[in-house]
């Protein structure tokens, strides 16, 4: 949902001008809620956790209470996974996730002890890009240490980071190092230009996704730019670290606005990153150029479907025979992109993809990495695991890196990004 669309529904005003995060008063938006509870019925956390009051309480009802007494935010807001399925479920277009993000930010700022284990753990997880930058300097050593069972147990006991999950490996060469080594773009064009927002994970952990994006777009004649950038802010929103998210947004908006002025649109390979730039940025921050960034941001395959005959190109392509079990991330569904990967793969000779249903994967970024949330995340993901196993694929497929973690963790299947299959099909 763009800023222009959301502004027709309510007019937020600042009520916490002293707050670094720039809090918004969404109490007028709460009046659009008529308590149908559709959002609660779509909430994956509420479906498996009877103690979680659901998105209706976390959003409209909390703001109604604040109207009466400006009372504290209920701590259950930290149990929201920020999947944002409630946004698309609401028939009244109540800005639920914006309410949740703002409430989390207020709770963390005013009510969470800054020396508590929860705050320190959440701050670390929220700033994965910083940790990844350090870890990627010595990737082999980092991978060895983080895969050590003793280190994992210490992380769980001291920090509350679950020992049940396999820590993602850092690549020997980051995407940006590869980009520098190849001397940047191989195609120059004044007419077809995109700025790639690769995010943290494609840079430090799965640079093959970023490489696939570059090669696929260059095959269509695009000049690819890779501007300086910080984390999209998605994990920060989910943990209520709005000052951190704002600092990242200031850099990203400035750099991406400059690229837009240079004739580029913004492309993301991660659907959470594209959703953050498109929706959460203009909802939560008032920065010069933020509306332009929102309006010019696209998911990678979405962009090619709009601007190129991608379907026609794929109908003439072929890959080695492979069957995929595809999971559409919640943040892809929120952008109306749930069916595009299946539709496109159906045109590639040799590729076969089966949608494993509309359930949430359960990991929701940092949510499933927390010791106390691990069991909940696996209960949410159980339906997806079951459908994947029934599909009997050669591999899984999804656009979201943490959904991929959950798919691999719950089923053992290797998981690929749709762009990697597009690369196999389209690039010689």
Coordinates of C-alpha atoms in Angstrom, one line a residue:
X1 CA 0.0 0.0 0.0
X2 CA 1.5 3.3 -1.1
X3 CA 1.6 6.5 1.0
X4 CA -0.9 8.1 -1.5
X5 CA -3.4 5.2 -1.0
X6 CA -3.1 5.2 2.7
X7 CA -3.6 8.9 3.1
X8 CA -7.1 8.6 1.7
X9 CA -8.1 6.5 4.7
X10 CA -6.7 8.5 7.7
X11 CA -4.6 11.5 8.4
X12 CA -1.9 10.7 10.9
X13 CA -0.5 13.5 13.1
X14 CA 2.5 13.6 15.4
X15 CA 1.6 13.3 19.1
X16 CA 5.1 12.4 20.3
X17 CA 7.2 15.1 18.7
X18 CA 10.0 14.5 21.2
X19 CA 10.3 10.8 20.2
X20 CA 13.3 10.1 17.9
X21 CA 11.1 7.7 15.9
X22 CA 8.5 10.3 15.1
X23 CA 5.5 8.6 16.6
X24 CA 2.2 8.9 14.8
X25 CA -1.3 9.2 16.3
X26 CA -3.4 6.6 14.6
X27 CA -6.4 6.8 16.8
X28 CA -8.5 8.3 14.0
X29 CA -7.6 5.2 11.8
X30 CA -8.9 3.0 14.6
X31 CA -12.4 4.4 14.1
X32 CA -12.5 2.6 10.8
X33 CA -12.4 -0.8 12.6
X34 CA -15.9 -2.2 13.2
X35 CA -14.6 -5.3 15.1
X36 CA -15.3 -8.0 12.5
X37 CA -12.3 -9.9 13.7
X38 CA -11.2 -10.9 10.2
X39 CA -7.7 -9.9 11.0
X40 CA -7.7 -12.2 14.1
X41 CA -8.8 -15.1 12.0
X42 CA -5.9 -14.5 9.5
X43 CA -3.2 -14.1 12.2
X44 CA -0.8 -17.0 12.2
X45 CA 0.3 -16.3 15.8
X46 CA -3.2 -16.2 17.2
X47 CA -4.0 -19.5 15.4
X48 CA -1.4 -21.4 17.6
X49 CA -1.1 -19.2 20.7
X50 CA -4.3 -18.9 22.8
X51 CA -2.6 -16.2 25.0
X52 CA -2.0 -13.8 22.1
X53 CA -4.9 -11.3 21.8
X54 CA -4.4 -10.8 18.1
X55 CA -4.0 -7.9 15.7
X56 CA -7.4 -6.3 16.5
X57 CA -6.3 -5.7 20.1
X58 CA -2.8 -4.8 19.2
X59 CA -4.0 -2.1 16.7
X60 CA -7.4 -0.5 16.9
X61 CA -8.3 -1.5 20.5
X62 CA -5.0 -0.3 22.0
X63 CA -5.4 3.1 20.2
X64 CA -9.0 3.4 21.5
X65 CA -7.7 2.8 25.0
X66 CA -5.0 5.4 24.5
X67 CA -7.7 7.9 23.5
X68 CA -9.3 7.4 26.8
X69 CA -6.3 7.4 29.1
X70 CA -3.0 7.3 27.2
X71 CA -2.2 4.2 29.1
X72 CA 0.8 1.9 28.6
X73 CA 1.1 -0.4 25.6
X74 CA 0.3 -4.0 26.4
X75 CA 3.5 -6.1 26.3
X76 CA 1.8 -8.7 24.1
X77 CA 2.6 -6.4 21.2
X78 CA 6.1 -8.0 21.2
X79 CA 4.5 -11.3 20.3
X80 CA 3.3 -10.0 17.0
X81 CA 5.5 -11.5 14.3
X82 CA 5.0 -8.5 11.8
X83 CA 3.9 -10.8 9.0
X84 CA 1.4 -8.1 8.1
X85 CA -1.2 -10.5 6.9
X86 CA -3.8 -8.5 8.8
X87 CA -3.3 -5.5 6.5
X88 CA -4.5 -7.4 3.4
X89 CA -7.2 -9.2 5.5
X90 CA -9.0 -6.1 6.8
X91 CA -12.1 -5.2 4.7
X92 CA -12.0 -1.6 6.1
X93 CA -8.3 -0.9 5.2
X94 CA -7.5 -0.2 8.8
X95 CA -3.7 0.5 9.0
X96 CA -3.1 -2.4 11.3
X97 CA 0.6 -3.0 10.8
X98 CA 1.4 0.7 11.0
X99 CA -0.4 0.7 14.4
X100 CA 1.5 -2.4 15.5
X101 CA 4.9 -0.9 14.4
X102 CA 4.2 2.3 16.2
X103 CA 2.9 0.6 19.3
X104 CA 6.0 -1.6 19.4
X105 CA 8.3 1.4 19.0
X106 CA 6.5 3.1 21.9
X107 CA 6.7 0.0 24.1
X108 CA 10.4 -0.5 23.5
X109 CA 11.2 3.2 23.9
X110 CA 9.2 3.8 27.1
X111 CA 8.6 0.4 28.8
X112 CA 11.4 -2.1 28.0
X113 CA 14.4 -2.0 30.2
X114 CA 17.4 -1.2 28.1
X115 CA 19.7 -3.5 30.1
X116 CA 17.3 -6.5 29.9
X117 CA 18.3 -9.7 28.1
X118 CA 15.3 -9.2 25.8
X119 CA 16.2 -5.7 24.7
X120 CA 19.9 -6.6 24.1
X121 CA 19.0 -9.7 22.2
X122 CA 16.4 -8.0 20.1
X123 CA 18.8 -5.1 19.3
X124 CA 21.4 -7.5 18.2
X125 CA 19.0 -9.5 16.0
X126 CA 17.5 -6.3 14.6
X127 CA 20.9 -5.1 13.5
X128 CA 21.9 -8.2 11.6
X129 CA 23.6 -6.2 8.9
X130 CA 26.2 -4.9 11.4
X131 CA 26.9 -8.3 12.8
X132 CA 27.1 -9.7 9.3
X133 CA 29.6 -7.1 8.2
X134 CA 31.9 -8.2 11.0
X135 CA 31.3 -11.9 10.4
X136 CA 31.9 -11.6 6.7
X137 CA 35.5 -10.4 7.3
X138 CA 36.5 -13.8 8.4
X139 CA 33.7 -16.0 7.0
X140 CA 35.3 -19.4 7.6
X141 CA 36.1 -18.7 11.2
X142 CA 32.6 -17.2 11.8
X143 CA 30.9 -20.2 10.2
X144 CA 32.9 -22.6 12.3
X145 CA 32.1 -20.8 15.5
X146 CA 28.4 -20.2 14.8
X147 CA 27.9 -23.9 13.9
X148 CA 29.6 -25.1 17.1
X149 CA 27.0 -26.7 19.4
X150 CA 28.7 -25.2 22.5
X151 CA 28.5 -21.7 21.0
X152 CA 24.8 -22.3 20.1
X153 CA 24.0 -23.4 23.7
X154 CA 25.8 -20.4 25.2
X155 CA 23.9 -18.1 22.8
X156 CA 20.6 -19.6 24.0
X157 CA 21.4 -19.5 27.7
X158 CA 23.0 -16.0 27.7
X159 CA 21.2 -14.2 24.9
X160 CA 18.0 -16.1 24.3
X161 CA 18.8 -17.0 20.7
X162 CA 17.5 -20.5 20.0
X163 CA 20.1 -23.3 19.7
X164 CA 17.6 -25.3 17.6
X165 CA 18.4 -23.5 14.4
X166 CA 21.4 -23.8 12.1
X167 CA 23.0 -20.4 11.8
X168 CA 23.2 -19.2 8.2
X169 CA 26.6 -19.5 6.6
X170 CA 28.5 -16.4 5.4
X171 CA 29.6 -16.4 1.8
X172 CA 33.4 -16.5 1.0
X173 CA 32.8 -13.4 -1.1
X174 CA 30.0 -10.9 -0.5
X175 CA 27.8 -9.7 -3.3
X176 CA 29.3 -6.2 -3.1
X177 CA 32.8 -7.7 -3.3
X178 CA 31.8 -9.6 -6.4
X179 CA 30.3 -6.4 -7.9
X180 CA 33.5 -4.5 -7.3
X181 CA 35.6 -7.3 -8.7
X182 CA 33.6 -7.4 -12.0
X183 CA 33.9 -3.5 -12.2
X184 CA 30.2 -2.9 -11.8
X185 CA 27.7 -3.0 -14.6
X186 CA 28.4 -4.8 -17.8
X187 CA 25.6 -2.9 -19.6
X188 CA 25.2 0.9 -19.9
X189 CA 21.9 2.4 -20.8
X190 CA 20.3 5.8 -20.5
X191 CA 16.8 4.4 -21.1
X192 CA 16.8 1.2 -19.0
X193 CA 18.3 1.6 -15.6
X194 CA 17.6 0.0 -12.2
X195 CA 19.1 0.5 -8.7
X196 CA 19.4 -2.8 -6.9
X197 CA 18.6 -2.9 -3.2
X198 CA 20.1 -6.2 -2.3
X199 CA 19.6 -6.1 1.4
X200 CA 21.7 -7.7 4.1
X201 CA 21.2 -11.4 3.3
X202 CA 21.8 -11.4 -0.4
X203 CA 25.0 -9.4 0.3
X204 CA 26.5 -11.5 3.1
X205 CA 24.9 -14.9 2.9
X206 CA 23.4 -15.7 -0.6
X207 CA 25.3 -13.5 -3.1
X208 CA 24.2 -16.0 -5.8
X209 CA 20.7 -14.4 -5.6
X210 CA 22.2 -11.0 -6.2
X211 CA 24.3 -12.2 -9.1
X212 CA 21.3 -13.9 -10.6
X213 CA 19.3 -10.6 -10.4
X214 CA 22.1 -8.7 -12.1
X215 CA 22.6 -11.2 -14.9
X216 CA 18.9 -11.6 -15.6
X217 CA 18.3 -7.8 -15.8
X218 CA 21.4 -7.3 -17.9
X219 CA 20.1 -10.0 -20.3
X220 CA 17.1 -7.6 -20.9
X221 CA 19.4 -4.7 -21.6
X222 CA 19.3 -2.9 -18.2
X223 CA 22.1 -1.0 -16.6
X224 CA 22.2 -2.1 -13.0
X225 CA 23.3 0.3 -10.3
X226 CA 24.3 -0.8 -6.8
X227 CA 24.1 2.3 -4.5
X228 CA 25.4 2.4 -1.0
X229 CA 22.7 1.1 1.4
X230 CA 21.9 -0.1 4.9
X231 CA 19.4 -2.7 6.1
X232 CA 15.8 -2.1 4.9
X233 CA 14.7 -1.9 8.5
X234 CA 12.4 -4.9 8.4
X235 CA 13.9 -6.6 11.5
X236 CA 14.0 -3.3 13.3
X237 CA 10.3 -2.7 12.7
X238 CA 9.5 -6.2 14.0
X239 CA 11.5 -5.5 17.2
X240 CA 10.3 -2.0 17.9
X241 CA 13.8 -0.5 17.2
X242 CA 12.4 2.5 15.3
X243 CA 15.3 4.9 15.9
X244 CA 17.6 2.3 14.3
X245 CA 15.2 1.9 11.5
X246 CA 15.0 5.6 10.9
X247 CA 18.8 6.0 10.8
X248 CA 18.9 3.2 8.1
X249 CA 16.1 4.8 6.2
X250 CA 17.8 8.2 6.1
X251 CA 20.7 6.6 4.3
X252 CA 18.6 4.5 2.0
X253 CA 16.2 7.2 1.0
X254 CA 19.0 9.6 0.2
X255 CA 20.9 7.1 -1.9
X256 CA 17.9 5.6 -3.7
X257 CA 16.4 9.1 -4.3
X258 CA 19.7 10.0 -6.0
X259 CA 19.5 6.9 -8.2
X260 CA 15.9 7.8 -9.1
X261 CA 16.9 11.3 -10.1
X262 CA 19.5 9.5 -12.3
X263 CA 16.8 7.7 -14.1
X264 CA 16.6 4.4 -12.2
X265 CA 13.8 2.5 -10.6
X266 CA 14.5 0.6 -7.4
X267 CA 14.5 -3.2 -7.5
X268 CA 14.6 -5.6 -4.6
X269 CA 15.1 -9.4 -4.7
X270 CA 13.7 -9.8 -1.1
X271 CA 10.0 -9.2 -0.8
X272 CA 10.4 -8.0 2.8
X273 CA 12.8 -5.3 1.6
X274 CA 10.5 -4.1 -1.2
X275 CA 7.6 -4.0 1.2
X276 CA 9.6 -2.0 3.7
X277 CA 10.6 0.6 1.1
X278 CA 7.1 0.7 -0.4
X279 CA 4.9 0.7 2.6
X280 CA 6.6 1.0 6.0
X281 CA 8.9 3.8 5.1
X282 CA 6.2 6.3 4.1
X283 CA 4.0 5.1 6.9
X284 CA 6.5 5.6 9.7
X285 CA 8.9 8.3 8.6
X286 CA 8.8 11.8 7.2
X287 CA 11.9 12.1 5.0
X288 CA 12.6 14.1 1.9
X289 CA 12.2 11.8 -1.1
X290 CA 10.5 9.0 0.7
X291 CA 7.4 9.1 -1.4
X292 CA 9.5 8.9 -4.6
X293 CA 11.3 5.9 -3.2
X294 CA 8.0 4.2 -2.3
X295 CA 6.5 4.9 -5.8
X296 CA 9.6 3.7 -7.7
X297 CA 10.3 0.5 -5.8
X298 CA 9.5 -3.0 -7.2
X299 CA 10.2 -6.6 -6.6
X300 CA 12.5 -7.8 -9.3
X301 CA 10.3 -10.2 -11.2
X302 CA 7.3 -7.9 -10.8
X303 CA 9.3 -5.2 -12.6
X304 CA 10.2 -7.4 -15.5
X305 CA 6.6 -8.6 -15.8
X306 CA 5.5 -5.0 -16.1
X307 CA 8.2 -3.6 -18.4
X308 CA 9.4 -6.6 -20.4
X309 CA 7.8 -9.6 -22.2
X310 CA 9.2 -11.9 -19.5
X311 CA 6.5 -14.5 -20.1
X312 CA 7.4 -14.6 -23.8
X313 CA 11.1 -15.0 -23.1
X314 CA 10.5 -17.8 -20.7
X315 CA 8.3 -19.7 -23.2
X316 CA 11.3 -20.0 -25.4
X317 CA 13.6 -21.2 -22.5
X318 CA 14.5 -24.5 -21.1
X319 CA 16.1 -25.8 -17.9
X320 CA 17.1 -29.2 -16.6
X321 CA 14.1 -31.0 -15.3
X322 CA 13.4 -30.0 -11.7
X323 CA 10.3 -29.9 -9.5
X324 CA 9.9 -27.1 -6.9
X325 CA 7.7 -26.7 -3.9
X326 CA 7.0 -22.9 -3.8
X327 CA 6.1 -20.9 -0.8
X328 CA 4.8 -17.4 -1.2
X329 CA 6.1 -15.2 1.7
X330 CA 3.5 -13.2 3.6
X331 CA 5.2 -10.0 2.5
X332 CA 4.9 -11.1 -1.1
X333 CA 1.2 -11.7 -0.6
X334 CA 0.8 -8.2 0.9
X335 CA 2.2 -6.8 -2.4
X336 CA -0.1 -8.9 -4.6
X337 CA 2.8 -11.1 -5.8
X338 CA 1.8 -14.5 -4.4
X339 CA 1.2 -16.2 -7.7
X340 CA 3.8 -14.7 -10.0
X341 CA 6.6 -17.3 -9.5
X342 CA 4.3 -20.2 -10.2
X343 CA 2.9 -18.5 -13.3
X344 CA 6.3 -17.7 -14.7
X345 CA 7.8 -21.1 -14.0
X346 CA 4.9 -22.8 -15.8
X347 CA 6.3 -21.2 -19.0
X348 CA 9.8 -22.7 -18.6
X349 CA 10.3 -26.1 -20.2
X350 CA 11.7 -28.5 -17.6
X351 CA 10.6 -26.6 -14.6
X352 CA 7.5 -27.6 -12.5
X353 CA 6.3 -25.7 -9.5
X354 CA 3.6 -26.5 -6.9
X355 CA 2.3 -23.9 -4.5
X356 CA 2.4 -25.3 -1.0
X357 CA -0.5 -23.2 0.2
X358 CA -1.1 -19.8 1.7
X359 CA 0.1 -20.5 5.3
X360 CA 2.8 -18.5 6.9
X361 CA 6.2 -20.1 7.2
X362 CA 6.3 -19.1 10.8
X363 CA 9.9 -17.8 11.1
X364 CA 9.0 -14.1 10.4
X365 CA 12.5 -12.9 10.2
X366 CA 14.0 -12.6 13.7
X367 CA 10.8 -14.0 15.4
X368 CA 11.7 -17.6 15.0
X369 CA 15.2 -17.1 16.2
X370 CA 14.1 -16.2 19.7
X371 CA 14.2 -19.0 22.2
X372 CA 10.7 -18.3 23.6
X373 CA 9.2 -18.0 20.1
X374 CA 10.9 -21.0 18.5
X375 CA 8.1 -23.5 19.3
X376 CA 5.4 -21.1 18.1
X377 CA 7.2 -20.5 14.9
X378 CA 7.4 -24.3 14.2
X379 CA 3.7 -24.7 15.0
X380 CA 2.9 -22.0 12.5
X381 CA 5.2 -23.6 9.9
X382 CA 3.8 -27.1 10.3
X383 CA 1.2 -26.7 7.6
X384 CA 3.8 -25.5 5.1
X385 CA 6.2 -28.4 6.1
X386 CA 3.4 -30.9 5.5
X387 CA 2.5 -29.6 2.1
X388 CA 6.1 -29.4 1.0
X389 CA 6.7 -33.1 1.9
X390 CA 3.5 -34.1 0.1
X391 CA 4.7 -32.3 -3.0
X392 CA 7.9 -34.5 -3.1
X393 CA 9.9 -31.8 -4.8
X394 CA 13.5 -31.7 -5.8
X395 CA 13.9 -28.4 -4.0
X396 CA 11.9 -25.7 -2.4
X397 CA 11.5 -22.1 -3.7
X398 CA 10.7 -18.7 -2.2
X399 CA 11.7 -15.1 -2.5
X400 CA 12.2 -14.5 1.3
X401 CA 15.6 -15.5 2.8
X402 CA 14.2 -16.3 6.3
X403 CA 11.3 -18.2 4.8
X404 CA 14.0 -20.2 3.0
X405 CA 15.7 -20.9 6.4
X406 CA 12.5 -22.2 7.8
X407 CA 11.7 -24.4 4.8
X408 CA 15.2 -25.9 5.0
X409 CA 15.0 -26.3 8.7
X410 CA 11.6 -27.9 8.7
X411 CA 11.9 -30.2 5.7
X412 CA 15.6 -30.6 4.8
X413 CA 15.1 -29.5 1.2
X414 CA 17.4 -27.1 -0.4
X415 CA 15.6 -23.9 -1.3
X416 CA 16.2 -21.6 -4.3
X417 CA 15.1 -18.2 -5.2
X418 CA 13.0 -17.7 -8.4
X419 CA 15.6 -15.4 -9.8
X420 CA 18.1 -18.3 -9.8
X421 CA 15.8 -20.4 -12.0
X422 CA 15.2 -17.4 -14.2
X423 CA 19.0 -17.1 -14.6
X424 CA 19.2 -20.7 -15.6
X425 CA 16.5 -20.2 -18.1
X426 CA 17.4 -16.9 -19.7
X427 CA 21.2 -16.3 -19.3
X428 CA 23.6 -18.2 -21.5

